[in-house]
Amino acid sequence: METEALGKLIDGYLAAWSEPDGARRRALLEAVWEAEGVYSDPQTFAPGLDALDAAIAGFQASAPGAAFSLQGGIDHHHEVVRFYWTLRLGGGQEIPGMDYGELSPAGKLAKIVGFF
């Protein structure tokens, strides 16, 4: 995958996590996430697009105004990616994290494993 396309993919993914509006979030996810993709982090396991959408909705409800931003570049080789991000919560709190991901043959995210 070309660097520019990969950047747009990860930007769209982080935008979905930052989007409180359900319809806009779903559109963002559909553009970047495989329907059967699997998401996991220390608190969440979401198999499939519907489960990920629901997990993000729950997160947004519990942390209104939360926003993710990419920190640094995106490492990529052999259809795997790694990138670092910062979560900004209300009150100025920032939480750093890192995601490892796998890309599908169609160029969407098929798996994300998050660490924070």
Coordinates of N, CA, C and O in Angstrom, one line a residue:
M1 N 0.8 -1.2 0.0 CA 0.0 0.0 0.0 C 0.9 1.2 0.0 O 1.9 1.3 0.7
E2 N 0.5 2.2 -0.8 CA 1.3 3.5 -0.9 C 1.2 4.2 0.4 O 0.2 4.2 1.1
T3 N 2.2 5.0 0.7 CA 2.2 5.8 2.0 C 1.0 6.7 2.1 O 0.5 6.8 3.2
E4 N 0.7 7.4 1.1 CA -0.4 8.4 1.1 C -1.7 7.6 1.4 O -2.5 8.1 2.3
A5 N -2.0 6.5 0.8 CA -3.2 5.7 1.0 C -3.2 5.2 2.4 O -4.3 5.2 3.1
L6 N -2.1 4.7 2.9 CA -2.0 4.2 4.3 C -2.3 5.3 5.3 O -3.0 5.1 6.3
G7 N -1.8 6.5 5.0 CA -2.1 7.6 5.9 C -3.5 8.0 6.0 O -4.1 8.2 7.0
K8 N -4.2 8.0 4.8 CA -5.6 8.2 4.8 C -6.4 7.2 5.5 O -7.4 7.5 6.2
L9 N -6.0 5.9 5.4 CA -6.6 4.8 6.1 C -6.6 5.0 7.6 O -7.6 4.9 8.3
I10 N -5.4 5.3 8.1 CA -5.2 5.4 9.5 C -5.9 6.7 10.0 O -6.5 6.7 11.1
D11 N -5.8 7.8 9.3 CA -6.5 9.0 9.6 C -8.0 8.7 9.8 O -8.7 9.2 10.7
G12 N -8.6 8.0 8.8 CA -10.0 7.7 8.9 C -10.4 6.8 10.1 O -11.4 7.0 10.7
Y13 N -9.5 5.9 10.4 CA -9.7 5.0 11.5 C -9.7 5.8 12.8 O -10.6 5.7 13.7
L14 N -8.7 6.7 13.0 CA -8.7 7.5 14.2 C -9.8 8.5 14.2 O -10.4 8.8 15.3
A15 N -10.2 9.0 13.1 CA -11.4 9.9 13.0 C -12.7 9.2 13.5 O -13.5 9.8 14.2
A16 N -12.8 7.9 13.1 CA -14.0 7.1 13.6 C -14.0 7.0 15.1 O -15.1 7.2 15.7
W17 N -12.9 6.8 15.7 CA -12.8 6.7 17.2 C -13.1 8.1 17.8 O -13.5 8.1 19.0
S18 N -12.9 9.2 17.1 CA -13.1 10.5 17.6 C -14.5 11.0 17.3 O -14.9 12.1 17.8
E19 N -15.3 10.3 16.5 CA -16.6 10.8 16.0 C -17.8 10.4 16.9 O -18.1 9.2 17.0
P20 N -18.4 11.4 17.5 CA -19.6 11.0 18.4 C -20.9 10.8 17.6 O -21.8 10.1 18.1
D21 N -21.0 11.3 16.4 CA -22.2 11.1 15.6 C -22.2 9.7 15.0 O -21.3 9.3 14.2
G22 N -23.2 8.9 15.3 CA -23.3 7.5 14.9 C -23.2 7.3 13.4 O -22.5 6.4 12.9
A23 N -24.0 8.1 12.6 CA -24.0 7.9 11.2 C -22.7 8.3 10.5 O -22.2 7.6 9.7
R24 N -22.1 9.4 11.0 CA -20.8 9.8 10.4 C -19.7 8.8 10.8 O -18.8 8.4 10.0
R25 N -19.7 8.3 12.1 CA -18.8 7.3 12.5 C -18.9 6.0 11.7 O -17.9 5.4 11.2
R26 N -20.1 5.6 11.4 CA -20.3 4.3 10.7 C -19.8 4.5 9.2 O -19.1 3.6 8.7
A27 N -20.0 5.7 8.6 CA -19.5 5.9 7.3 C -17.9 5.9 7.3 O -17.3 5.3 6.4
L28 N -17.3 6.5 8.3 CA -15.9 6.4 8.4 C -15.4 5.0 8.6 O -14.4 4.6 7.9
L29 N -16.0 4.2 9.4 CA -15.6 2.8 9.6 C -15.8 2.0 8.4 O -14.9 1.2 8.1
E30 N -16.9 2.2 7.7 CA -17.1 1.4 6.5 C -16.0 1.6 5.4 O -15.7 0.7 4.6
A31 N -15.5 2.8 5.4 CA -14.4 3.2 4.5 C -13.1 2.5 4.8 O -12.3 2.3 3.9
V32 N -12.8 2.2 6.1 CA -11.5 1.7 6.4 C -11.5 0.4 7.1 O -10.4 -0.2 7.2
W33 N -12.6 -0.2 7.5 CA -12.6 -1.4 8.3 C -13.3 -2.6 7.5 O -14.4 -2.4 6.9
E34 N -12.6 -3.7 7.5 CA -13.2 -4.9 6.9 C -14.4 -5.4 7.8 O -14.4 -5.3 9.0
A35 N -15.5 -5.8 7.1 CA -16.7 -6.2 7.8 C -16.4 -7.2 8.9 O -17.1 -7.2 10.0
E36 N -15.5 -8.2 8.7 CA -15.2 -9.2 9.6 C -13.9 -8.9 10.4 O -13.4 -9.8 11.1
G37 N -13.4 -7.7 10.3 CA -12.2 -7.3 11.1 C -12.4 -7.5 12.6 O -13.5 -7.4 13.1
V38 N -11.2 -7.7 13.2 CA -11.2 -7.9 14.7 C -10.4 -6.8 15.4 O -9.3 -6.5 15.0
Y39 N -11.0 -6.2 16.4 CA -10.4 -5.2 17.2 C -10.2 -5.7 18.6 O -11.1 -6.3 19.2
S40 N -9.0 -5.5 19.2 CA -8.9 -5.8 20.6 C -7.9 -4.8 21.3 O -7.0 -4.3 20.6
D41 N -8.2 -4.5 22.5 CA -7.3 -3.8 23.4 C -7.5 -4.3 24.8 O -8.2 -5.3 25.0
P42 N -6.8 -3.8 25.8 CA -6.9 -4.3 27.1 C -8.3 -4.4 27.7 O -8.6 -5.1 28.6
Q43 N -9.2 -3.5 27.2 CA -10.6 -3.5 27.7 C -11.6 -3.9 26.8 O -12.8 -4.1 27.2
T44 N -11.3 -4.1 25.5 CA -12.4 -4.4 24.5 C -12.0 -5.5 23.6 O -10.8 -5.5 23.2
F45 N -12.9 -6.3 23.2 CA -12.8 -7.2 22.1 C -14.0 -7.1 21.2 O -15.1 -7.2 21.7
A46 N -13.8 -6.7 19.9 CA -14.9 -6.4 19.0 C -14.7 -7.2 17.7 O -13.9 -6.7 16.9
P47 N -15.3 -8.3 17.6 CA -15.2 -9.1 16.3 C -16.3 -8.6 15.3 O -17.5 -8.8 15.5
G48 N -15.8 -7.9 14.3 CA -16.7 -7.4 13.2 C -17.0 -5.9 13.3 O -16.8 -5.3 14.3
L49 N -17.4 -5.4 12.2 CA -17.7 -4.0 12.1 C -18.8 -3.5 13.0 O -18.7 -2.5 13.7
D50 N -19.9 -4.3 13.2 CA -21.0 -3.9 14.1 C -20.5 -3.8 15.5 O -20.8 -2.9 16.2
A51 N -19.7 -4.8 15.9 CA -19.2 -4.8 17.3 C -18.2 -3.6 17.5 O -18.2 -3.0 18.6
L52 N -17.4 -3.3 16.5 CA -16.5 -2.2 16.7 C -17.2 -0.9 16.8 O -16.9 0.0 17.6
D53 N -18.2 -0.7 15.9 CA -19.0 0.5 15.9 C -19.7 0.7 17.3 O -19.7 1.7 17.9
A54 N -20.2 -0.4 17.9 CA -20.9 -0.4 19.2 C -19.8 0.0 20.3 O -20.1 0.7 21.2
A55 N -18.6 -0.6 20.2 CA -17.6 -0.3 21.2 C -17.2 1.1 21.1 O -17.0 1.8 22.2
I56 N -17.1 1.7 19.9 CA -16.7 3.1 19.8 C -17.9 4.0 20.4 O -17.6 5.0 21.1
A57 N -19.1 3.6 20.1 CA -20.2 4.4 20.6 C -20.2 4.4 22.1 O -20.5 5.4 22.7
G58 N -20.0 3.2 22.7 CA -19.9 3.2 24.2 C -18.7 4.0 24.7 O -18.9 4.7 25.7
F59 N -17.6 4.0 24.0 CA -16.5 4.8 24.5 C -16.8 6.3 24.4 O -16.6 7.0 25.3
Q60 N -17.4 6.7 23.2 CA -17.8 8.1 23.1 C -18.8 8.5 24.1 O -18.7 9.7 24.6
A61 N -19.7 7.7 24.5 CA -20.7 8.0 25.5 C -20.1 8.2 26.9 O -20.5 9.0 27.7
S62 N -19.0 7.4 27.1 CA -18.4 7.5 28.5 C -17.3 8.6 28.5 O -16.9 9.0 29.6
A63 N -16.9 9.1 27.4 CA -15.8 10.1 27.3 C -16.2 11.2 26.3 O -15.5 11.3 25.2
P64 N -17.2 11.9 26.5 CA -17.6 12.9 25.5 C -16.5 13.9 25.2 O -15.7 14.3 26.0
G65 N -16.3 14.1 23.9 CA -15.3 15.1 23.4 C -13.9 14.4 23.3 O -13.0 15.1 22.9
A66 N -13.8 13.1 23.5 CA -12.5 12.5 23.4 C -12.1 12.5 21.9 O -12.9 12.3 21.0
A67 N -10.8 12.7 21.7 CA -10.3 12.7 20.3 C -8.9 12.1 20.2 O -8.1 12.3 21.1
F68 N -8.7 11.3 19.2 CA -7.5 10.7 18.9 C -6.7 11.4 17.9 O -7.3 11.9 16.9
S69 N -5.4 11.5 18.0 CA -4.5 12.0 16.9 C -3.3 11.1 16.8 O -2.8 10.5 17.7
L70 N -2.8 11.1 15.5 CA -1.7 10.3 15.2 C -0.4 11.0 15.7 O -0.3 12.2 15.6
Q71 N 0.5 10.3 16.3 CA 1.8 10.8 16.8 C 2.9 10.2 16.0 O 3.2 9.0 16.1
G72 N 3.5 11.0 15.2 CA 4.6 10.5 14.4 C 4.2 9.8 13.1 O 3.0 9.9 12.7
G73 N 5.0 9.0 12.5 CA 4.7 8.3 11.3 C 4.0 6.9 11.5 O 3.8 6.5 12.6
I74 N 3.8 6.3 10.4 CA 3.2 5.0 10.4 C 4.2 4.0 9.8 O 4.8 4.2 8.7
D75 N 4.5 3.0 10.6 CA 5.4 1.9 10.2 C 4.6 0.9 9.4 O 3.5 0.5 9.9
H76 N 5.2 0.4 8.3 CA 4.4 -0.5 7.4 C 5.3 -1.5 6.7 O 6.3 -1.0 6.2
H77 N 5.0 -2.7 6.7 CA 5.6 -3.7 5.8 C 4.8 -5.0 5.8 O 4.0 -5.3 6.7
H78 N 4.8 -5.7 4.7 CA 4.2 -7.0 4.5 C 2.7 -7.0 5.0 O 2.3 -7.9 5.7
E79 N 2.0 -5.9 4.7 CA 0.6 -5.8 5.0 C 0.3 -5.7 6.5 O -0.8 -6.1 7.0
V80 N 1.3 -5.3 7.3 CA 1.1 -5.0 8.7 C 1.5 -3.5 9.0 O 2.3 -2.9 8.3
V81 N 0.8 -2.9 10.0 CA 1.1 -1.5 10.3 C 1.3 -1.4 11.8 O 0.8 -2.2 12.6
R82 N 2.0 -0.3 12.2 CA 2.1 0.1 13.6 C 2.1 1.6 13.6 O 2.8 2.2 12.8
F83 N 1.4 2.1 14.5 CA 1.3 3.6 14.7 C 1.1 4.0 16.1 O 0.5 3.2 16.9
Y84 N 1.5 5.1 16.5 CA 1.3 5.7 17.8 C 0.3 6.8 17.8 O 0.2 7.5 16.8
W85 N -0.4 6.9 18.8 CA -1.5 7.9 18.9 C -1.6 8.5 20.3 O -1.0 8.0 21.2
T86 N -2.3 9.6 20.4 CA -2.6 10.2 21.7 C -4.1 10.4 21.8 O -4.7 10.9 20.8
L87 N -4.6 10.0 22.9 CA -6.1 10.3 23.2 C -6.1 11.5 24.1 O -5.5 11.5 25.1
R88 N -6.9 12.5 23.7 CA -7.1 13.7 24.5 C -8.5 13.7 25.0 O -9.5 13.6 24.3
L89 N -8.6 13.7 26.4 CA -9.8 13.7 27.1 C -10.2 15.1 27.6 O -9.3 15.9 27.6
G90 N -11.4 15.3 28.0 CA -11.8 16.5 28.6 C -10.9 16.8 29.8 O -10.4 15.9 30.5
G91 N -10.7 18.1 30.1 CA -9.9 18.5 31.2 C -8.4 18.4 30.9 O -7.6 18.6 31.8
G92 N -8.0 18.2 29.6 CA -6.6 18.2 29.2 C -5.9 16.9 29.4 O -4.7 16.9 29.1
Q93 N -6.5 15.9 29.9 CA -5.8 14.6 30.1 C -5.4 14.0 28.8 O -6.2 14.0 27.9
E94 N -4.2 13.5 28.7 CA -3.7 12.8 27.5 C -3.2 11.4 27.8 O -2.5 11.3 28.8
I95 N -3.6 10.5 27.0 CA -3.2 9.1 27.1 C -2.5 8.7 25.8 O -3.1 8.7 24.8
P96 N -1.2 8.2 25.9 CA -0.5 7.8 24.7 C -0.9 6.3 24.5 O -1.2 5.5 25.4
G97 N -0.8 5.9 23.3 CA -1.0 4.5 22.9 C -0.4 4.1 21.6 O 0.2 5.0 20.9
M98 N -0.4 2.8 21.3 CA 0.1 2.3 20.1 C -0.8 1.2 19.6 O -1.4 0.4 20.4
D99 N -1.0 1.1 18.3 CA -1.8 0.1 17.6 C -0.9 -0.7 16.6 O -0.1 -0.1 15.9
Y100 N -1.1 -2.0 16.6 CA -0.6 -2.9 15.6 C -1.8 -3.3 14.8 O -2.9 -3.6 15.3
G101 N -1.6 -3.3 13.5 CA -2.7 -3.7 12.6 C -2.3 -4.6 11.5 O -1.1 -4.6 11.1
E102 N -3.3 -5.2 10.9 CA -3.1 -6.0 9.7 C -4.1 -5.5 8.6 O -5.2 -5.2 8.9
L103 N -3.6 -5.5 7.4 CA -4.4 -5.0 6.3 C -5.0 -6.2 5.5 O -4.3 -7.2 5.3
S104 N -6.1 -6.0 5.0 CA -6.8 -7.0 4.1 C -6.3 -6.9 2.7 O -5.7 -5.8 2.3
P105 N -6.5 -7.9 1.8 CA -6.1 -7.7 0.4 C -6.8 -6.5 -0.2 O -6.3 -6.0 -1.2
A106 N -8.0 -6.1 0.3 CA -8.7 -5.0 -0.3 C -8.1 -3.7 0.2 O -8.6 -2.6 -0.2
G107 N -7.1 -3.7 1.1 CA -6.5 -2.4 1.6 C -7.3 -1.8 2.7 O -7.1 -0.6 3.0
K108 N -8.1 -2.6 3.4 CA -8.7 -2.0 4.7 C -8.1 -2.7 5.9 O -7.4 -3.7 5.8
L109 N -8.4 -2.1 7.0 CA -8.0 -2.7 8.3 C -8.7 -4.0 8.6 O -10.0 -4.0 8.6
A110 N -8.0 -5.1 8.8 CA -8.6 -6.4 9.1 C -8.4 -6.8 10.6 O -9.1 -7.6 11.1
K111 N -7.5 -6.1 11.2 CA -7.2 -6.4 12.6 C -6.4 -5.2 13.2 O -5.6 -4.7 12.6
I112 N -6.9 -4.9 14.4 CA -6.1 -3.9 15.2 C -6.0 -4.4 16.6 O -7.0 -4.9 17.2
V113 N -4.8 -4.4 17.1 CA -4.5 -4.7 18.5 C -3.9 -3.4 19.2 O -2.9 -2.9 18.7
G114 N -4.7 -2.9 20.1 CA -4.3 -1.6 20.7 C -3.6 -1.8 22.1 O -3.9 -2.7 22.8
F115 N -2.6 -0.9 22.4 CA -1.9 -1.0 23.6 C -1.9 0.5 24.2 O -1.7 1.4 23.5
F116 N -2.2 0.6 25.5 CA -2.2 1.9 26.2 C -2.0 1.6 27.7 O -2.1 0.6 28.2

